Amino acid sequence: MTARSMAEQTLELGAFVPFRLNRLAAGVSRHLAAVYQSRFGLDIPQWRVMATVGSKHGCTAQYIAASTRMHKTRVSRAIAELEGRQLIERASSEQDRREREVRLTKAGRRMYTELVPLALEREARLLACLSGEQLAGFLAGMETLERYLQLED
Amino acid sequence: MTARSMAEQTLELGAFVPFRLNRLAAGVSRHLAAVYQSRFGLDIPQWRVMATVGSKHGCTAQYIAASTRMHKTRVSRAIAELEGRQLIERASSEQDRREREVRLTKAGRRMYTELVPLALEREARLLACLSGEQLAGFLAGMETLERYLQLED
DNA sequence: CCCATAAGGTTGCGAGCGCAACCAATTGTG
DNA sequence: CACAATTGGTTGCGCTCGCAACCTTATGGG
């Protein structure tokens, strides 16, 4: 080991990928929040529940927790709030009376059909700052990292 | 507009980049937490303060908040805890007696020199799952997104 | 058939965080 | 020089979250 390599290493957070990823994710969330927060009065857990239930009718809280990677208590509370706002409804499952099947109400479905195009458009507008080639490279890297960290569904 | 395009759009969270970025950032943080949490008893705010002060001796809480993008109260509390553990120390600035210059103590510097190589190694091990080309593409995309969202320092 | 164990879901509680208000020191302006 | 406005930093408060404990229903083994 040379004297040079003994010199104290430093770490610039601004160049440290874990930090940059957190910062980027927060920035993108903020970029998206305008859609579901100020316009529909949803917070992140509620938005995730709406998005999940909207494409998986009759799913359970269990399923929502697993696919959104939220803690089951967070899901439970988000569901309770959405039910209070009459956006979703629950019915005890026939097969297993511990489970409760979650569905969008009419009002919930109306919000969903309005919300989803706005969210997708927001995502598209963000990604439009990347060239086609850059987008492909970025997504490829994300997928590899997700697989490595076993984050996929 | 065709009848087909009137069909209700759906949104799969698992294919939605904002969600995937949050999930990835959380996964990477968890991957890294083993280093600073279980081994050195630091939480994220404390780790970020240590990292910042370690390469910017005598900086202010202000500076830490700006470069880590943490709320100033979060920084204030992290500093107070680290000071309580005698890892950093503060001295009132001569030029402006509102400011307090933050520095690592001897023990803090010892932790820093032990911590930084482990964190960098952890980052390198994570990124090693990407090919050189994939890594370059991923980082290029990140930089463009950061610039677009004005997340840089 | 009974009881131990597990699984779906909810709730009490403590910890962490952001907002707003605040204190102290500085700067700017008449 | 005085006083308003600003800035660095801390603190009280309310909110959200995760953990652990709990209730209810289902399952499995003797």
Coordinates of C-alpha atoms (C1' of nucleotides) in Angstrom, one line a residue:
Chain A
M1 CA 0.0 0.0 0.0
T2 CA 1.5 3.3 -1.1
A3 CA 1.5 6.4 1.0
R4 CA -0.9 8.0 -1.4
S5 CA -3.5 5.3 -1.0
M6 CA -3.2 5.8 2.8
A7 CA -4.5 9.4 2.4
E8 CA -7.9 9.8 3.9
Q9 CA -10.7 9.1 1.5
T10 CA -13.5 11.6 1.3
L11 CA -17.1 11.1 0.1
E12 CA -19.0 13.8 -1.7
L13 CA -22.7 13.2 -1.1
G14 CA -23.4 14.9 -4.4
A15 CA -21.5 12.2 -6.2
F16 CA -22.7 9.3 -4.1
V17 CA -25.3 7.3 -6.0
P18 CA -27.4 6.2 -3.0
F19 CA -27.9 9.8 -2.0
R20 CA -28.5 11.0 -5.5
L21 CA -31.1 8.3 -6.0
N22 CA -33.0 9.4 -2.8
R23 CA -32.8 13.0 -3.9
L24 CA -34.0 12.2 -7.4
A25 CA -36.9 10.0 -6.2
A26 CA -37.9 12.9 -3.8
G27 CA -37.7 15.4 -6.7
V28 CA -39.8 13.2 -9.0
S29 CA -42.3 12.6 -6.2
R30 CA -42.6 16.4 -5.7
H31 CA -43.0 16.8 -9.5
L32 CA -45.8 14.3 -9.4
A33 CA -47.5 15.5 -6.2
A34 CA -49.2 18.4 -7.9
V35 CA -51.4 15.8 -9.6
Y36 CA -52.7 13.7 -6.8
Q37 CA -52.2 16.0 -3.9
S38 CA -53.3 19.5 -4.6
R39 CA -55.8 18.4 -7.2
F40 CA -57.4 15.3 -5.6
G41 CA -56.4 15.7 -2.0
L42 CA -54.6 12.3 -1.9
D43 CA -51.4 11.7 -0.1
I44 CA -48.9 9.1 -1.3
P45 CA -50.3 6.1 0.5
Q46 CA -53.8 6.9 -0.6
W47 CA -52.6 7.5 -4.2
R48 CA -50.8 4.2 -4.2
V49 CA -53.9 2.4 -2.9
M50 CA -56.1 4.0 -5.5
A51 CA -53.7 3.1 -8.3
T52 CA -53.5 -0.5 -7.1
V53 CA -57.2 -1.1 -6.5
G54 CA -58.0 0.6 -9.8
S55 CA -56.3 -2.0 -11.8
K56 CA -56.8 -5.0 -9.4
H57 CA -60.4 -4.9 -8.4
G58 CA -61.3 -6.9 -5.3
C59 CA -57.8 -7.2 -4.1
T60 CA -56.9 -7.4 -0.4
A61 CA -54.9 -5.1 1.8
Q62 CA -52.3 -7.8 1.9
Y63 CA -51.9 -7.6 -1.9
I64 CA -51.7 -3.8 -1.8
A65 CA -49.1 -3.9 0.9
A66 CA -47.0 -6.4 -1.1
S67 CA -47.2 -4.7 -4.4
T68 CA -46.7 -1.1 -3.1
R69 CA -44.1 -2.3 -0.6
M70 CA -45.8 -0.3 2.1
H71 CA -46.2 -1.5 5.7
K72 CA -49.5 -3.1 6.3
T73 CA -50.5 -0.5 8.9
R74 CA -49.9 2.3 6.4
V75 CA -52.1 0.5 3.9
S76 CA -54.8 -0.1 6.6
R77 CA -54.9 3.5 7.4
A78 CA -54.9 4.7 3.8
I79 CA -57.8 2.3 3.1
A80 CA -59.7 3.5 6.1
E81 CA -59.4 7.1 5.0
L82 CA -60.4 6.4 1.4
E83 CA -63.4 4.4 2.6
G84 CA -64.3 7.4 4.8
R85 CA -64.2 9.6 1.6
Q86 CA -66.4 7.0 -0.1
L87 CA -63.8 6.4 -2.8
I88 CA -63.4 2.7 -2.1
E89 CA -65.6 0.1 -0.4
R90 CA -64.8 -3.2 1.3
A91 CA -66.7 -6.5 1.4
S92 CA -65.8 -9.5 3.5
S93 CA -64.5 -12.3 1.3
E94 CA -66.7 -15.4 1.1
Q95 CA -63.8 -17.9 1.0
D96 CA -61.9 -16.4 3.9
R97 CA -63.8 -14.1 6.2
R98 CA -60.6 -12.5 7.6
E99 CA -60.0 -11.0 4.2
R100 CA -61.8 -7.9 2.9
E101 CA -62.1 -7.3 -0.9
V102 CA -61.4 -3.7 -1.8
R103 CA -63.0 -2.0 -4.7
L104 CA -63.4 1.5 -6.1
T105 CA -66.8 3.0 -5.6
K106 CA -68.5 4.9 -8.5
A107 CA -66.9 8.1 -7.2
G108 CA -63.6 6.4 -6.8
R109 CA -63.7 5.1 -10.3
R110 CA -64.5 8.5 -11.6
M111 CA -61.5 9.9 -9.8
Y112 CA -59.3 7.1 -11.1
T113 CA -60.2 7.7 -14.7
E114 CA -59.5 11.3 -14.3
L115 CA -56.3 10.8 -12.3
V116 CA -54.5 8.1 -14.3
P117 CA -54.1 10.0 -17.6
L118 CA -52.8 13.0 -15.7
A119 CA -50.2 10.9 -13.9
L120 CA -49.1 9.2 -17.0
E121 CA -48.8 12.5 -18.8
R122 CA -46.8 13.8 -15.9
E123 CA -44.5 10.8 -16.1
A124 CA -44.2 11.2 -19.9
R125 CA -43.4 14.9 -19.6
L126 CA -40.6 14.1 -17.1
L127 CA -39.1 11.4 -19.2
A128 CA -39.3 13.6 -22.3
C129 CA -36.2 15.4 -21.1
L130 CA -34.2 12.3 -22.0
S131 CA -33.4 11.3 -25.5
G132 CA -34.7 8.0 -26.7
E133 CA -31.3 6.4 -26.3
Q134 CA -30.8 7.9 -22.9
L135 CA -34.2 6.8 -21.7
A136 CA -33.5 3.2 -22.9
G137 CA -30.1 3.2 -21.1
F138 CA -31.6 4.6 -17.9
L139 CA -34.5 2.1 -17.8
A140 CA -32.1 -0.8 -18.5
G141 CA -29.9 0.2 -15.6
M142 CA -33.0 0.6 -13.3
E143 CA -34.2 -2.9 -14.3
T144 CA -30.8 -4.5 -13.6
L145 CA -30.6 -2.7 -10.2
E146 CA -34.2 -3.7 -9.3
R147 CA -33.4 -7.3 -10.2
Y148 CA -30.2 -7.2 -8.2
L149 CA -32.0 -5.8 -5.1
Q150 CA -35.0 -8.1 -5.7
L151 CA -37.4 -5.3 -5.8
E152 CA -39.7 -6.7 -8.5
D153 CA -43.2 -7.9 -7.8
Chain B
M1 CA -60.6 9.9 -31.0
T2 CA -61.3 6.2 -31.6
A3 CA -63.5 4.0 -29.4
R4 CA -60.3 2.1 -28.4
S5 CA -58.6 5.2 -27.1
M6 CA -61.7 6.0 -25.0
A7 CA -61.2 2.7 -23.1
E8 CA -60.2 3.4 -19.5
Q9 CA -56.5 3.7 -19.1
T10 CA -54.9 1.8 -16.3
L11 CA -51.7 2.4 -14.4
E12 CA -49.5 -0.3 -13.2
L13 CA -47.4 1.0 -10.3
G14 CA -44.7 -1.6 -11.1
A15 CA -44.2 0.1 -14.5
F16 CA -44.5 3.6 -13.3
V17 CA -41.2 5.3 -13.1
P18 CA -41.9 7.7 -10.2
F19 CA -42.9 4.7 -8.0
R20 CA -40.1 2.6 -9.3
L21 CA -37.6 5.3 -8.4
N22 CA -38.9 5.6 -4.9
R23 CA -38.8 1.8 -4.5
L24 CA -35.3 1.7 -5.9
A25 CA -34.0 4.5 -3.7
A26 CA -35.5 2.8 -0.6
G27 CA -33.9 -0.5 -1.6
V28 CA -30.5 1.1 -2.1
S29 CA -30.8 2.9 1.2
R30 CA -31.6 -0.4 2.9
H31 CA -28.7 -1.9 1.2
L32 CA -26.5 0.8 2.6
A33 CA -28.0 1.1 6.0
A34 CA -26.1 -2.0 7.2
V35 CA -22.9 0.2 7.1
Y36 CA -23.9 3.3 9.0
Q37 CA -26.8 2.0 11.1
S38 CA -26.1 -1.3 12.6
R39 CA -22.3 -0.8 12.6
F40 CA -22.0 2.8 13.7
G41 CA -25.4 3.6 15.2
L42 CA -26.1 6.5 12.9
D43 CA -29.5 7.2 11.3
I44 CA -29.8 8.8 7.8
P45 CA -29.7 12.4 8.9
Q46 CA -26.7 11.8 11.2
W47 CA -24.9 9.9 8.4
R48 CA -25.4 12.7 6.0
V49 CA -24.2 15.3 8.5
M50 CA -21.1 13.2 9.1
A51 CA -20.4 12.8 5.4
T52 CA -20.8 16.5 4.8
V53 CA -18.8 17.8 7.7
G54 CA -16.1 15.2 7.0
S55 CA -15.3 16.8 3.7
K56 CA -16.2 20.4 4.5
H57 CA -14.7 21.2 7.8
G58 CA -16.1 24.2 9.7
C59 CA -19.2 24.4 7.6
T60 CA -22.5 25.7 9.0
A61 CA -25.8 24.0 9.6
Q62 CA -27.1 26.1 6.8
Y63 CA -24.6 24.7 4.3
I64 CA -25.4 21.1 5.5
A65 CA -29.1 21.7 5.0
A66 CA -28.6 23.1 1.5
S67 CA -26.2 20.4 0.3
T68 CA -28.1 17.4 1.8
R69 CA -31.5 18.9 0.9
M70 CA -32.7 18.2 4.5
H71 CA -34.9 20.6 6.4
K72 CA -32.9 22.8 8.7
T73 CA -34.7 21.4 11.8
R74 CA -33.7 17.9 10.8
V75 CA -30.1 19.1 10.5
S76 CA -30.3 20.9 13.8
R77 CA -31.4 17.8 15.6
A78 CA -28.9 15.5 13.9
I79 CA -26.1 17.9 14.8
A80 CA -27.3 18.1 18.4
E81 CA -27.3 14.3 18.7
L82 CA -23.8 13.9 17.1
E83 CA -22.5 16.6 19.4
G84 CA -24.0 14.7 22.3
R85 CA -22.1 11.6 21.2
Q86 CA -19.0 13.7 20.9
L87 CA -18.5 13.0 17.2
I88 CA -18.7 16.7 16.2
E89 CA -18.1 20.0 17.9
R90 CA -19.3 23.5 17.3
A91 CA -17.7 26.8 17.7
S92 CA -19.2 30.2 17.2
S93 CA -18.0 31.9 14.1
E94 CA -15.9 35.1 14.6
Q95 CA -17.3 36.9 11.6
D96 CA -21.0 36.2 12.3
R97 CA -21.8 35.1 15.8
R98 CA -25.1 33.6 14.7
E99 CA -23.3 30.9 12.8
R100 CA -21.6 28.0 14.4
E101 CA -18.8 26.2 12.6
V102 CA -19.2 22.5 12.7
R103 CA -16.2 20.1 12.8
L104 CA -15.5 16.5 13.5
T105 CA -13.9 15.7 16.8
K106 CA -11.0 13.2 17.0
A107 CA -13.5 10.4 17.6
G108 CA -15.7 11.7 14.7
R109 CA -12.7 11.7 12.4
R110 CA -11.9 8.2 13.4
M111 CA -15.4 7.1 12.6
Y112 CA -15.4 9.0 9.3
T113 CA -12.2 7.4 8.1
E114 CA -13.6 4.0 8.9
L115 CA -17.0 4.7 7.6
V116 CA -16.3 6.3 4.2
P117 CA -14.4 3.4 2.6
L118 CA -17.1 1.0 3.7
A119 CA -19.8 3.2 2.2
L120 CA -17.9 3.6 -1.1
E121 CA -17.3 -0.1 -1.3
R122 CA -20.9 -0.7 -0.7
E123 CA -21.8 1.7 -3.5
A124 CA -19.2 0.0 -5.8
R125 CA -20.6 -3.4 -5.0
L126 CA -24.1 -2.3 -5.9
L127 CA -23.1 -0.7 -9.2
A128 CA -21.0 -3.7 -10.1
C129 CA -24.2 -5.5 -11.1
L130 CA -24.3 -3.1 -14.1
S131 CA -22.0 -3.5 -17.1
G132 CA -19.7 -0.6 -17.8
E133 CA -22.0 0.5 -20.6
Q134 CA -25.1 0.1 -18.6
L135 CA -23.6 2.1 -15.7
A136 CA -22.7 4.9 -18.1
G137 CA -26.2 5.0 -19.6
F138 CA -27.8 4.9 -16.2
L139 CA -25.7 7.7 -14.8
A140 CA -26.2 9.8 -17.9
G141 CA -29.9 9.5 -17.5
M142 CA -29.7 10.4 -13.8
E143 CA -27.7 13.5 -14.6
T144 CA -30.2 14.7 -17.2
L145 CA -33.1 14.1 -14.8
E146 CA -31.3 15.9 -12.0
R147 CA -30.6 18.9 -14.2
Y148 CA -34.2 18.9 -15.5
L149 CA -35.5 18.9 -11.9
Q150 CA -32.8 21.3 -10.7
L151 CA -31.6 19.0 -8.0
E152 CA -27.9 19.8 -8.4
D153 CA -26.0 21.8 -5.8
Chain C
dC1 C1' -62.3 -32.9 17.6
dC2 C1' -59.4 -29.8 20.1
dC3 C1' -55.9 -26.9 20.6
dA4 C1' -51.6 -24.7 19.0
dT5 C1' -50.0 -22.0 15.3
dA6 C1' -50.5 -18.9 11.6
dA7 C1' -52.5 -15.3 8.7
dG8 C1' -55.5 -10.9 7.6
dG9 C1' -56.2 -6.7 9.5
dT10 C1' -56.5 -3.0 13.2
dT11 C1' -54.9 -0.1 17.1
dG12 C1' -51.9 1.9 21.0
dC13 C1' -47.7 4.0 21.4
dG14 C1' -43.3 6.1 20.8
dA15 C1' -40.0 8.1 17.5
dG16 C1' -39.0 11.2 13.7
dC17 C1' -40.3 14.9 10.9
dG18 C1' -41.9 19.5 8.9
dC19 C1' -44.3 23.8 9.9
dA20 C1' -44.6 27.8 12.3
dA21 C1' -43.1 30.5 15.9
dC22 C1' -39.4 32.1 18.2
dC23 C1' -34.6 34.0 19.9
dA24 C1' -30.3 36.1 18.8
dA25 C1' -27.3 38.5 15.8
dT26 C1' -26.7 41.0 11.4
dT27 C1' -27.7 44.0 7.6
dG28 C1' -30.0 47.6 5.3
dT29 C1' -32.3 52.1 5.2
dG30 C1' -34.1 56.5 6.4
Chain D
dC1 C1' -28.0 56.2 14.9
dA2 C1' -32.4 53.8 15.3
dC3 C1' -35.3 50.6 13.8
dA4 C1' -37.3 47.4 10.3
dA5 C1' -36.2 43.4 7.8
dT6 C1' -33.4 39.3 7.3
dT7 C1' -30.7 35.4 8.5
dG8 C1' -28.7 31.3 11.4
dG9 C1' -30.4 28.3 14.4
dT10 C1' -33.6 26.1 18.0
dT11 C1' -38.0 24.5 19.9
dG12 C1' -43.2 23.5 20.6
dC13 C1' -46.7 21.1 18.3
dG14 C1' -49.2 18.1 15.5
dC15 C1' -49.0 14.6 12.1
dT16 C1' -47.3 10.3 10.0
dC17 C1' -45.2 6.1 10.4
dG18 C1' -43.4 1.5 12.0
dC19 C1' -43.3 -1.8 15.7
dA20 C1' -45.5 -4.7 18.7
dA21 C1' -49.5 -6.3 20.6
dC22 C1' -54.0 -7.6 19.8
dC23 C1' -58.6 -9.6 17.7
dT24 C1' -60.6 -12.6 14.6
dT25 C1' -60.7 -16.4 11.5
dA26 C1' -58.4 -20.2 9.3
dT27 C1' -55.3 -24.3 9.2
dG28 C1' -52.7 -28.2 10.7
dG29 C1' -51.3 -31.9 13.9
dG30 C1' -52.1 -35.1 17.5

